[in-house]
Short mmCIF file of C-alpha atoms and ligand atoms in Angstrom, two decimals:
data_model
loop_
_atom_site.label_atom_id
_atom_site.label_comp_id
_atom_site.label_asym_id
_atom_site.label_seq_id
_atom_site.Cartn_x
_atom_site.Cartn_y
_atom_site.Cartn_z
CA UNK A 1 0.67 24.13 -191.82
CA UNK A 2 2.58 20.91 -191.44
CA UNK A 3 3.61 20.88 -195.21
CA UNK A 4 4.45 24.45 -194.78
CA UNK A 5 6.78 23.90 -191.86
CA UNK A 6 8.50 21.10 -193.32
CA UNK A 7 9.07 23.05 -196.68
CA UNK A 8 10.76 25.76 -194.24
CA UNK A 9 12.87 23.07 -192.54
CA UNK A 10 13.92 21.92 -196.19
CA UNK A 11 15.14 25.35 -197.06
CA UNK A 12 16.96 26.00 -193.76
CA UNK A 13 18.66 22.68 -193.86
CA UNK A 14 19.64 23.13 -197.79
CA UNK A 15 21.01 26.41 -197.11
CA UNK A 16 22.88 25.50 -194.10
CA UNK A 17 24.54 22.76 -196.91
CA UNK A 18 25.32 25.39 -199.37
CA UNK A 19 28.25 27.98 -199.84
CA UNK A 20 27.31 30.52 -197.67
CA UNK A 21 28.04 31.92 -194.67
CA UNK A 22 28.05 29.57 -191.47
CA UNK A 23 24.50 29.45 -190.13
CA UNK A 24 24.59 27.12 -186.79
CA UNK A 25 21.85 24.35 -186.83
CA UNK A 26 19.49 25.34 -184.19
CA UNK A 27 18.06 22.17 -182.81
CA UNK A 28 18.92 22.12 -178.88
CA UNK A 29 18.34 25.93 -177.96
CA UNK A 30 14.16 25.61 -178.19
CA UNK A 31 12.16 26.09 -175.21
CA UNK A 32 8.49 25.40 -175.36
CA UNK A 33 6.29 27.79 -173.16
CA UNK A 34 3.52 26.38 -171.30
CA UNK A 35 0.09 26.17 -173.25
CA UNK A 36 2.27 25.83 -176.49
CA UNK A 37 -0.02 23.81 -179.13
CA UNK A 38 1.52 22.43 -182.21
CA UNK A 39 1.49 25.01 -185.37
CA UNK A 40 -1.34 22.90 -187.00
CA UNK A 41 -3.72 23.25 -184.11
CA UNK A 42 -2.64 26.54 -182.91
CA UNK A 43 -3.78 27.72 -186.64
CA UNK A 44 -7.19 26.09 -186.18
CA UNK A 45 -7.78 27.94 -183.03
CA UNK A 46 -6.48 31.35 -184.58
CA UNK A 47 -9.04 30.95 -187.61
CA UNK A 48 -11.94 30.08 -185.13
CA UNK A 49 -10.96 33.20 -182.80
CA UNK A 50 -10.43 35.32 -186.05
CA UNK A 51 -14.40 34.19 -187.07
CA UNK A 52 -15.91 34.87 -183.96
CA UNK A 53 -14.53 38.14 -183.38
CA UNK A 54 -15.67 39.17 -187.28
CA UNK A 55 -19.04 37.88 -186.51
CA UNK A 56 -19.55 39.91 -183.44
CA UNK A 57 -18.16 43.05 -185.29
CA UNK A 58 -20.94 42.50 -188.02
CA UNK A 59 -23.94 41.55 -185.93
CA UNK A 60 -25.00 41.55 -182.39
CA UNK A 61 -24.09 38.20 -180.64
CA UNK A 62 -25.09 37.54 -177.13
CA UNK A 63 -23.76 34.48 -176.26
CA UNK A 64 -21.53 31.41 -177.37
CA UNK A 65 -22.60 27.72 -177.73
CA UNK A 66 -19.16 25.40 -177.90
CA UNK A 67 -19.54 21.65 -178.67
CA UNK A 68 -16.67 20.84 -176.13
CA UNK A 69 -17.02 17.19 -176.27
CA UNK A 70 -17.92 14.68 -178.64
CA UNK A 71 -19.24 12.18 -176.13
CA UNK A 72 -19.98 12.95 -172.03
CA UNK A 73 -18.28 10.17 -170.56
CA UNK A 74 -18.55 11.37 -167.24
CA UNK A 75 -22.20 11.71 -167.61
CA UNK A 76 -22.65 8.48 -169.44
CA UNK A 77 -21.32 6.72 -166.39
CA UNK A 78 -23.03 8.66 -163.71
CA UNK A 79 -26.40 9.93 -164.33
CA UNK A 80 -27.54 11.07 -161.12
CA UNK A 81 -25.03 14.50 -161.58
CA UNK A 82 -26.64 15.54 -164.35
CA UNK A 83 -30.14 17.26 -165.44
CA UNK A 84 -33.43 16.17 -165.80
CA UNK A 85 -32.96 15.28 -169.62
CA UNK A 86 -30.14 12.49 -168.46
CA UNK A 87 -32.29 11.23 -165.37
CA UNK A 88 -35.06 10.48 -168.06
CA UNK A 89 -32.61 8.59 -169.73
CA UNK A 90 -33.25 9.64 -173.44
CA UNK A 91 -30.53 11.97 -173.91
CA UNK A 92 -28.00 9.30 -171.96
CA UNK A 93 -29.15 6.91 -174.44
CA UNK A 94 -27.95 9.25 -177.18
CA UNK A 95 -24.64 9.64 -175.71
CA UNK A 96 -24.06 6.26 -174.95
CA UNK A 97 -25.09 5.07 -178.50
CA UNK A 98 -22.79 7.78 -180.14
CA UNK A 99 -19.79 7.04 -178.00
CA UNK A 100 -20.15 3.10 -179.07
CA UNK A 101 -20.96 4.16 -182.80
CA UNK A 102 -17.17 5.84 -182.43
CA UNK A 103 -15.61 3.30 -180.44
CA UNK A 104 -16.38 0.21 -182.43
CA UNK A 105 -16.16 1.93 -185.89
CA UNK A 106 -19.52 2.02 -187.01
CA UNK A 107 -20.32 -1.74 -187.88
CA UNK A 108 -21.24 -5.13 -186.28
CA UNK A 109 -18.29 -5.81 -184.09
CA UNK A 110 -18.75 -10.15 -184.59
CA UNK A 111 -19.79 -10.25 -188.72
CA UNK A 112 -18.59 -6.61 -189.74
CA UNK A 113 -21.90 -5.75 -191.15
CA UNK A 114 -22.12 -1.87 -191.76
CA UNK A 115 -25.41 -0.17 -192.82
CA UNK A 116 -27.87 -1.96 -191.21
CA UNK A 117 -29.51 -1.38 -187.54
CA UNK A 118 -27.20 -2.35 -184.61
CA UNK A 119 -28.25 -3.17 -181.36
CA UNK A 120 -26.48 -2.20 -178.23
CA UNK A 121 -25.07 -5.58 -176.84
CA UNK A 122 -23.72 -6.53 -173.55
CA UNK A 123 -20.54 -8.15 -173.96
CA UNK A 124 -21.27 -10.44 -170.56
CA UNK A 125 -24.78 -10.67 -170.85
CA UNK A 126 -27.28 -9.21 -168.39
CA UNK A 127 -28.24 -12.96 -167.12
CA UNK A 128 -24.49 -13.44 -166.38
CA UNK A 129 -24.66 -10.45 -164.40
CA UNK A 130 -23.01 -8.03 -166.77
CA UNK A 131 -23.03 -4.58 -166.12
CA UNK A 132 -24.65 -1.45 -168.19
CA UNK A 133 -21.55 0.22 -167.90
CA UNK A 134 -19.96 1.53 -171.05
CA UNK A 135 -16.95 -0.78 -170.95
CA UNK A 136 -19.09 -3.58 -171.18
CA UNK A 137 -21.39 -2.54 -174.18
CA UNK A 138 -20.68 -3.10 -177.90
CA UNK A 139 -22.56 -2.93 -181.19
CA UNK A 140 -23.77 -5.72 -182.91
CA UNK A 141 -26.87 -6.38 -185.91
CA UNK A 142 -29.73 -8.19 -184.82
CA UNK A 143 -28.38 -11.63 -186.19
CA UNK A 144 -25.30 -11.75 -184.28
CA UNK A 145 -26.87 -10.49 -181.23
CA UNK A 146 -29.56 -13.72 -181.05
CA UNK A 147 -27.12 -16.05 -182.13
CA UNK A 148 -24.70 -14.77 -179.38
CA UNK A 149 -27.58 -15.59 -176.72
CA UNK A 150 -26.50 -15.94 -173.29
CA UNK A 151 -22.69 -16.41 -174.20
CA UNK A 152 -20.01 -13.89 -173.02
CA UNK A 153 -18.23 -12.53 -176.25
CA UNK A 154 -14.99 -15.00 -175.41
CA UNK A 155 -17.07 -18.04 -175.58
CA UNK A 156 -19.09 -16.71 -178.73
CA UNK A 157 -15.24 -16.75 -179.80
CA UNK A 158 -14.69 -13.08 -179.88
CA UNK A 159 -11.98 -12.81 -176.92
CA UNK A 160 -10.37 -9.47 -178.72
CA UNK A 161 -13.50 -7.70 -178.20
CA UNK A 162 -13.48 -8.25 -174.40
CA UNK A 163 -10.10 -7.07 -174.42
CA UNK A 164 -10.65 -3.78 -176.59
CA UNK A 165 -13.97 -3.35 -174.38
CA UNK A 166 -11.47 -2.59 -171.46
CA UNK A 167 -9.68 0.26 -173.50
CA UNK A 168 -11.63 3.35 -173.64
CA UNK A 169 -11.68 5.07 -176.86
CA UNK A 170 -8.50 6.44 -177.78
CA UNK A 171 -8.82 10.17 -177.36
CA UNK A 172 -5.85 12.39 -178.63
CA UNK A 173 -4.41 14.37 -176.30
CA UNK A 174 -3.91 17.21 -178.75
CA UNK A 175 -7.82 17.30 -179.43
CA UNK A 176 -7.98 17.61 -175.95
CA UNK A 177 -5.89 20.29 -175.48
CA UNK A 178 -7.13 22.22 -177.98
CA UNK A 179 -10.72 22.09 -176.96
CA UNK A 180 -9.99 23.61 -173.51
CA UNK A 181 -7.60 26.36 -175.02
CA UNK A 182 -10.57 27.19 -177.32
CA UNK A 183 -12.75 27.23 -174.61
CA UNK A 184 -10.40 29.51 -172.53
CA UNK A 185 -9.91 32.00 -175.38
CA UNK A 186 -13.50 32.07 -176.16
CA UNK A 187 -14.36 32.80 -172.11
CA UNK A 188 -11.86 35.58 -172.24
CA UNK A 189 -14.18 37.38 -174.98
CA UNK A 190 -16.84 38.19 -171.93
CA UNK A 191 -19.66 36.75 -173.82
CA UNK A 192 -21.92 34.05 -171.72
CA UNK A 193 -20.50 30.89 -173.16
CA UNK A 194 -22.05 27.41 -173.07
CA UNK A 195 -21.04 23.98 -173.92
CA UNK A 196 -22.41 20.92 -175.07
CA UNK A 197 -21.56 17.59 -176.15
CA UNK A 198 -21.83 15.64 -179.64
CA UNK A 199 -24.56 13.49 -178.35
CA UNK A 200 -26.29 16.78 -177.38
CA UNK A 201 -26.06 18.18 -180.80
CA UNK A 202 -27.67 15.09 -182.43
CA UNK A 203 -30.18 14.87 -179.96
CA UNK A 204 -31.10 18.54 -180.70
CA UNK A 205 -30.89 18.08 -184.21
CA UNK A 206 -32.94 15.02 -184.62
CA UNK A 207 -35.34 16.09 -182.14
CA UNK A 208 -36.17 19.19 -184.73
CA UNK A 209 -36.34 16.70 -187.86
CA UNK A 210 -33.18 18.89 -189.26
CA UNK A 211 -30.94 17.28 -191.96
CA UNK A 212 -27.30 16.05 -191.21
CA UNK A 213 -25.07 18.77 -192.37
CA UNK A 214 -22.12 20.50 -190.32
CA UNK A 215 -23.97 23.93 -190.12
CA UNK A 216 -26.97 22.84 -188.96
CA UNK A 217 -25.28 20.54 -186.24
CA UNK A 218 -23.52 24.22 -185.34
CA UNK A 219 -27.08 25.56 -185.20
CA UNK A 220 -27.77 22.70 -182.39
CA UNK A 221 -25.09 22.99 -180.13
CA UNK A 222 -25.88 22.82 -176.51
CA UNK A 223 -28.96 23.41 -174.24
CA UNK A 224 -30.08 27.04 -175.47
CA UNK A 225 -31.03 25.66 -179.05
CA UNK A 226 -34.53 27.29 -179.84
CA UNK A 227 -37.72 25.21 -180.49
CA UNK A 228 -37.65 25.80 -184.10
CA UNK A 229 -34.64 26.73 -186.22
CA UNK A 230 -35.58 28.96 -189.28
CA UNK A 231 -33.32 27.61 -191.69
CA UNK A 232 -35.21 28.22 -194.79
CA UNK A 233 -33.68 30.09 -197.66
CA UNK A 234 -30.61 30.19 -195.04
CA UNK A 235 -27.39 29.73 -197.21
CA UNK A 236 -24.21 28.93 -195.24
CA UNK A 237 -20.83 30.55 -196.64
CA UNK A 238 -18.28 28.18 -196.45
CA UNK A 239 -14.85 29.61 -195.51
CA UNK A 240 -11.48 27.82 -195.98
CA UNK A 241 -8.30 29.19 -194.75
CA UNK A 242 -5.92 29.17 -197.63
CA UNK A 243 -3.16 31.66 -196.05
CA UNK A 244 -1.82 34.37 -197.83
CA UNK A 245 1.28 34.56 -199.42
CA UNK A 246 4.63 32.75 -199.45
CA UNK A 247 7.23 34.73 -198.19
CA UNK A 248 9.65 32.59 -199.42
CA UNK A 249 11.90 34.47 -202.33
CA UNK A 250 13.23 31.34 -204.01
CA UNK A 251 11.43 28.53 -204.88
CA UNK A 252 12.92 24.93 -204.24
CA UNK A 253 11.97 21.47 -204.96
CA UNK A 254 11.00 19.20 -202.35
CA UNK A 255 14.52 18.86 -201.01
CA UNK A 256 14.78 22.33 -200.36
CA UNK A 257 17.36 22.88 -203.76
CA UNK A 258 16.46 25.89 -205.53
CA UNK A 259 15.75 24.71 -208.97
CA UNK A 260 12.82 27.36 -210.16
CA UNK A 261 12.66 30.53 -211.01
CA UNK A 262 12.65 33.34 -208.43
CA UNK A 263 9.69 34.65 -207.06
CA UNK A 264 7.84 36.91 -209.65
CA UNK A 265 5.99 40.25 -208.55
CA UNK A 266 3.14 39.70 -206.34
CA UNK A 267 0.93 42.71 -207.20
CA UNK A 268 -0.19 42.98 -210.93
CA UNK A 269 -2.42 45.90 -212.26
CA UNK A 270 -3.39 46.41 -208.30
CA UNK A 271 -4.36 42.90 -207.56
CA UNK A 272 -3.03 39.98 -205.84
CA UNK A 273 -3.41 36.52 -205.41
CA UNK A 274 -6.62 35.63 -203.47
CA UNK A 275 -8.23 38.78 -204.13
CA UNK A 276 -11.99 38.11 -205.36
CA UNK A 277 -12.80 40.10 -208.41
CA UNK A 278 -15.80 40.80 -210.76
CA UNK A 279 -14.63 40.46 -214.36
CA UNK A 280 -16.51 41.48 -217.08
CA UNK A 281 -14.96 40.52 -220.56
CA UNK A 282 -16.83 42.45 -223.68
CA UNK A 283 -16.44 41.59 -227.19
CA UNK A 284 -17.63 38.40 -228.84
CA UNK A 285 -14.77 35.77 -228.25
CA UNK A 286 -14.87 32.89 -226.05
CA UNK A 287 -13.98 34.39 -222.91
CA UNK A 288 -16.26 36.97 -223.28
CA UNK A 289 -18.82 37.04 -220.28
CA UNK A 290 -19.20 37.85 -216.51
CA UNK A 291 -17.16 36.20 -214.14
CA UNK A 292 -16.70 36.53 -210.30
CA UNK A 293 -14.25 34.57 -208.27
CA UNK A 294 -10.72 34.52 -206.79
CA UNK A 295 -8.13 35.57 -208.52
CA UNK A 296 -4.40 34.09 -209.45
CA UNK A 297 -2.08 36.66 -210.55
CA UNK A 298 0.22 36.03 -213.44
CA UNK A 299 3.32 38.35 -214.03
CA UNK A 300 1.76 39.02 -217.94
CA UNK A 301 -1.55 40.23 -216.54
CA UNK A 302 -3.43 37.31 -218.11
CA UNK A 303 -4.74 35.75 -214.95
CA UNK A 304 -6.78 32.86 -213.77
CA UNK A 305 -10.21 33.21 -211.60
CA UNK A 306 -11.75 30.51 -210.03
CA UNK A 307 -15.29 30.88 -209.93
CA UNK A 308 -17.81 28.71 -208.65
CA UNK A 309 -18.10 26.55 -211.70
CA UNK A 310 -14.50 26.22 -212.46
CA UNK A 311 -11.35 27.86 -213.46
CA UNK A 312 -11.08 29.89 -216.06
CA UNK A 313 -7.70 30.87 -217.50
CA UNK A 314 -6.19 34.27 -219.27
CA UNK A 315 -8.58 36.95 -218.07
CA UNK A 316 -6.71 40.13 -218.18
CA UNK A 317 -6.65 42.28 -215.44
CA UNK A 318 -7.89 45.44 -216.85
CA UNK A 319 -11.32 43.76 -217.17
CA UNK A 320 -11.32 43.05 -213.49
CA UNK A 321 -13.06 45.00 -210.72
CA UNK A 322 -12.00 44.55 -207.06
CA UNK A 323 -14.98 42.90 -205.20
CA UNK A 324 -13.26 42.05 -201.42
CA UNK A 325 -9.25 42.08 -201.05
CA UNK A 326 -7.41 38.83 -200.17
CA UNK A 327 -7.73 37.98 -196.30
CA UNK A 328 -6.34 34.50 -196.25
CA UNK A 329 -9.98 32.78 -196.53
CA UNK A 330 -11.72 31.71 -199.35
CA UNK A 331 -15.54 31.68 -199.97
CA UNK A 332 -18.15 29.91 -201.09
CA UNK A 333 -21.86 29.58 -201.20
CA UNK A 334 -23.29 26.35 -200.29
CA UNK A 335 -26.98 26.12 -201.62
CA UNK A 336 -29.76 26.71 -199.53
CA UNK A 337 -32.13 24.08 -198.39
CA UNK A 338 -35.40 23.99 -200.02
CA UNK A 339 -38.32 25.31 -198.11
CA UNK A 340 -39.40 23.36 -195.06
CA UNK A 341 -42.86 21.51 -195.27
ZN1 LIG B 1 -23.51 -8.99 -186.94
#
């Protein structure tokens, strides 16, 4: 989104400089309405809502589980305000560990070691009356943890660790806004909406012995996750937002200067770039065969088709049958998991 808006801005600036009718620069007459989001974030939100609505059209969806936060900082600090699992400490431990991994960059804070078991470490040790609060915790490898012993991080030679611990995890304000905006818009759909944390998701997934993938994480969001998640032969569909077309009639270079030929016709033989097609090329030429994929049209009629295995050039539109009209997304099937033992 940002690249596209930068391009538009460059075009407009360049146009103002050229010998055309006077267009005043507009920079001081803008007002942002309440709840405004940067276009890149607004587009993410719109994509999510589009897919929630489409899926609702195709199958009976009874409720929505939303991973609202990565960590539940409030529940970590105060285990009293939460449910049974937190009081038992198991889920709370997960939440804290995940938070610390993120905050301290998944490595031993003293020697920088990665790819080894990390221990939750008290910056001011328990024996020196250091608390169990997250602001006093960090991650260290076993060697460093033992070497540090009863010293504080400062005495151990790492005063900066103590400084860093005081600052909470930098939480991008924009991301914060997005998730609440998404929460409110999903609530407006009228379906029961539950929220969960990233720590809960990981806990759910680990409990069910599922591998770490994005789509299985999505299946494990929230407290309502069933005991058994049936994943055998399930193949997720990877959907990527690609946008539709450019409305720009005169293509320009990065500085917004028109240095290319005007845009050619966007419809060739009834197809547009982004359509999913099935092409059967007859005969015995090198190109003969069956291709299924996304078409990129060329004015000559000899087009490119991007299949699951790669891009094939020079397939004429007369061999193509439409499968799915371009809708601003591309689709690719991700391989199914092997059957569960
Ligand atoms: Zn270490």
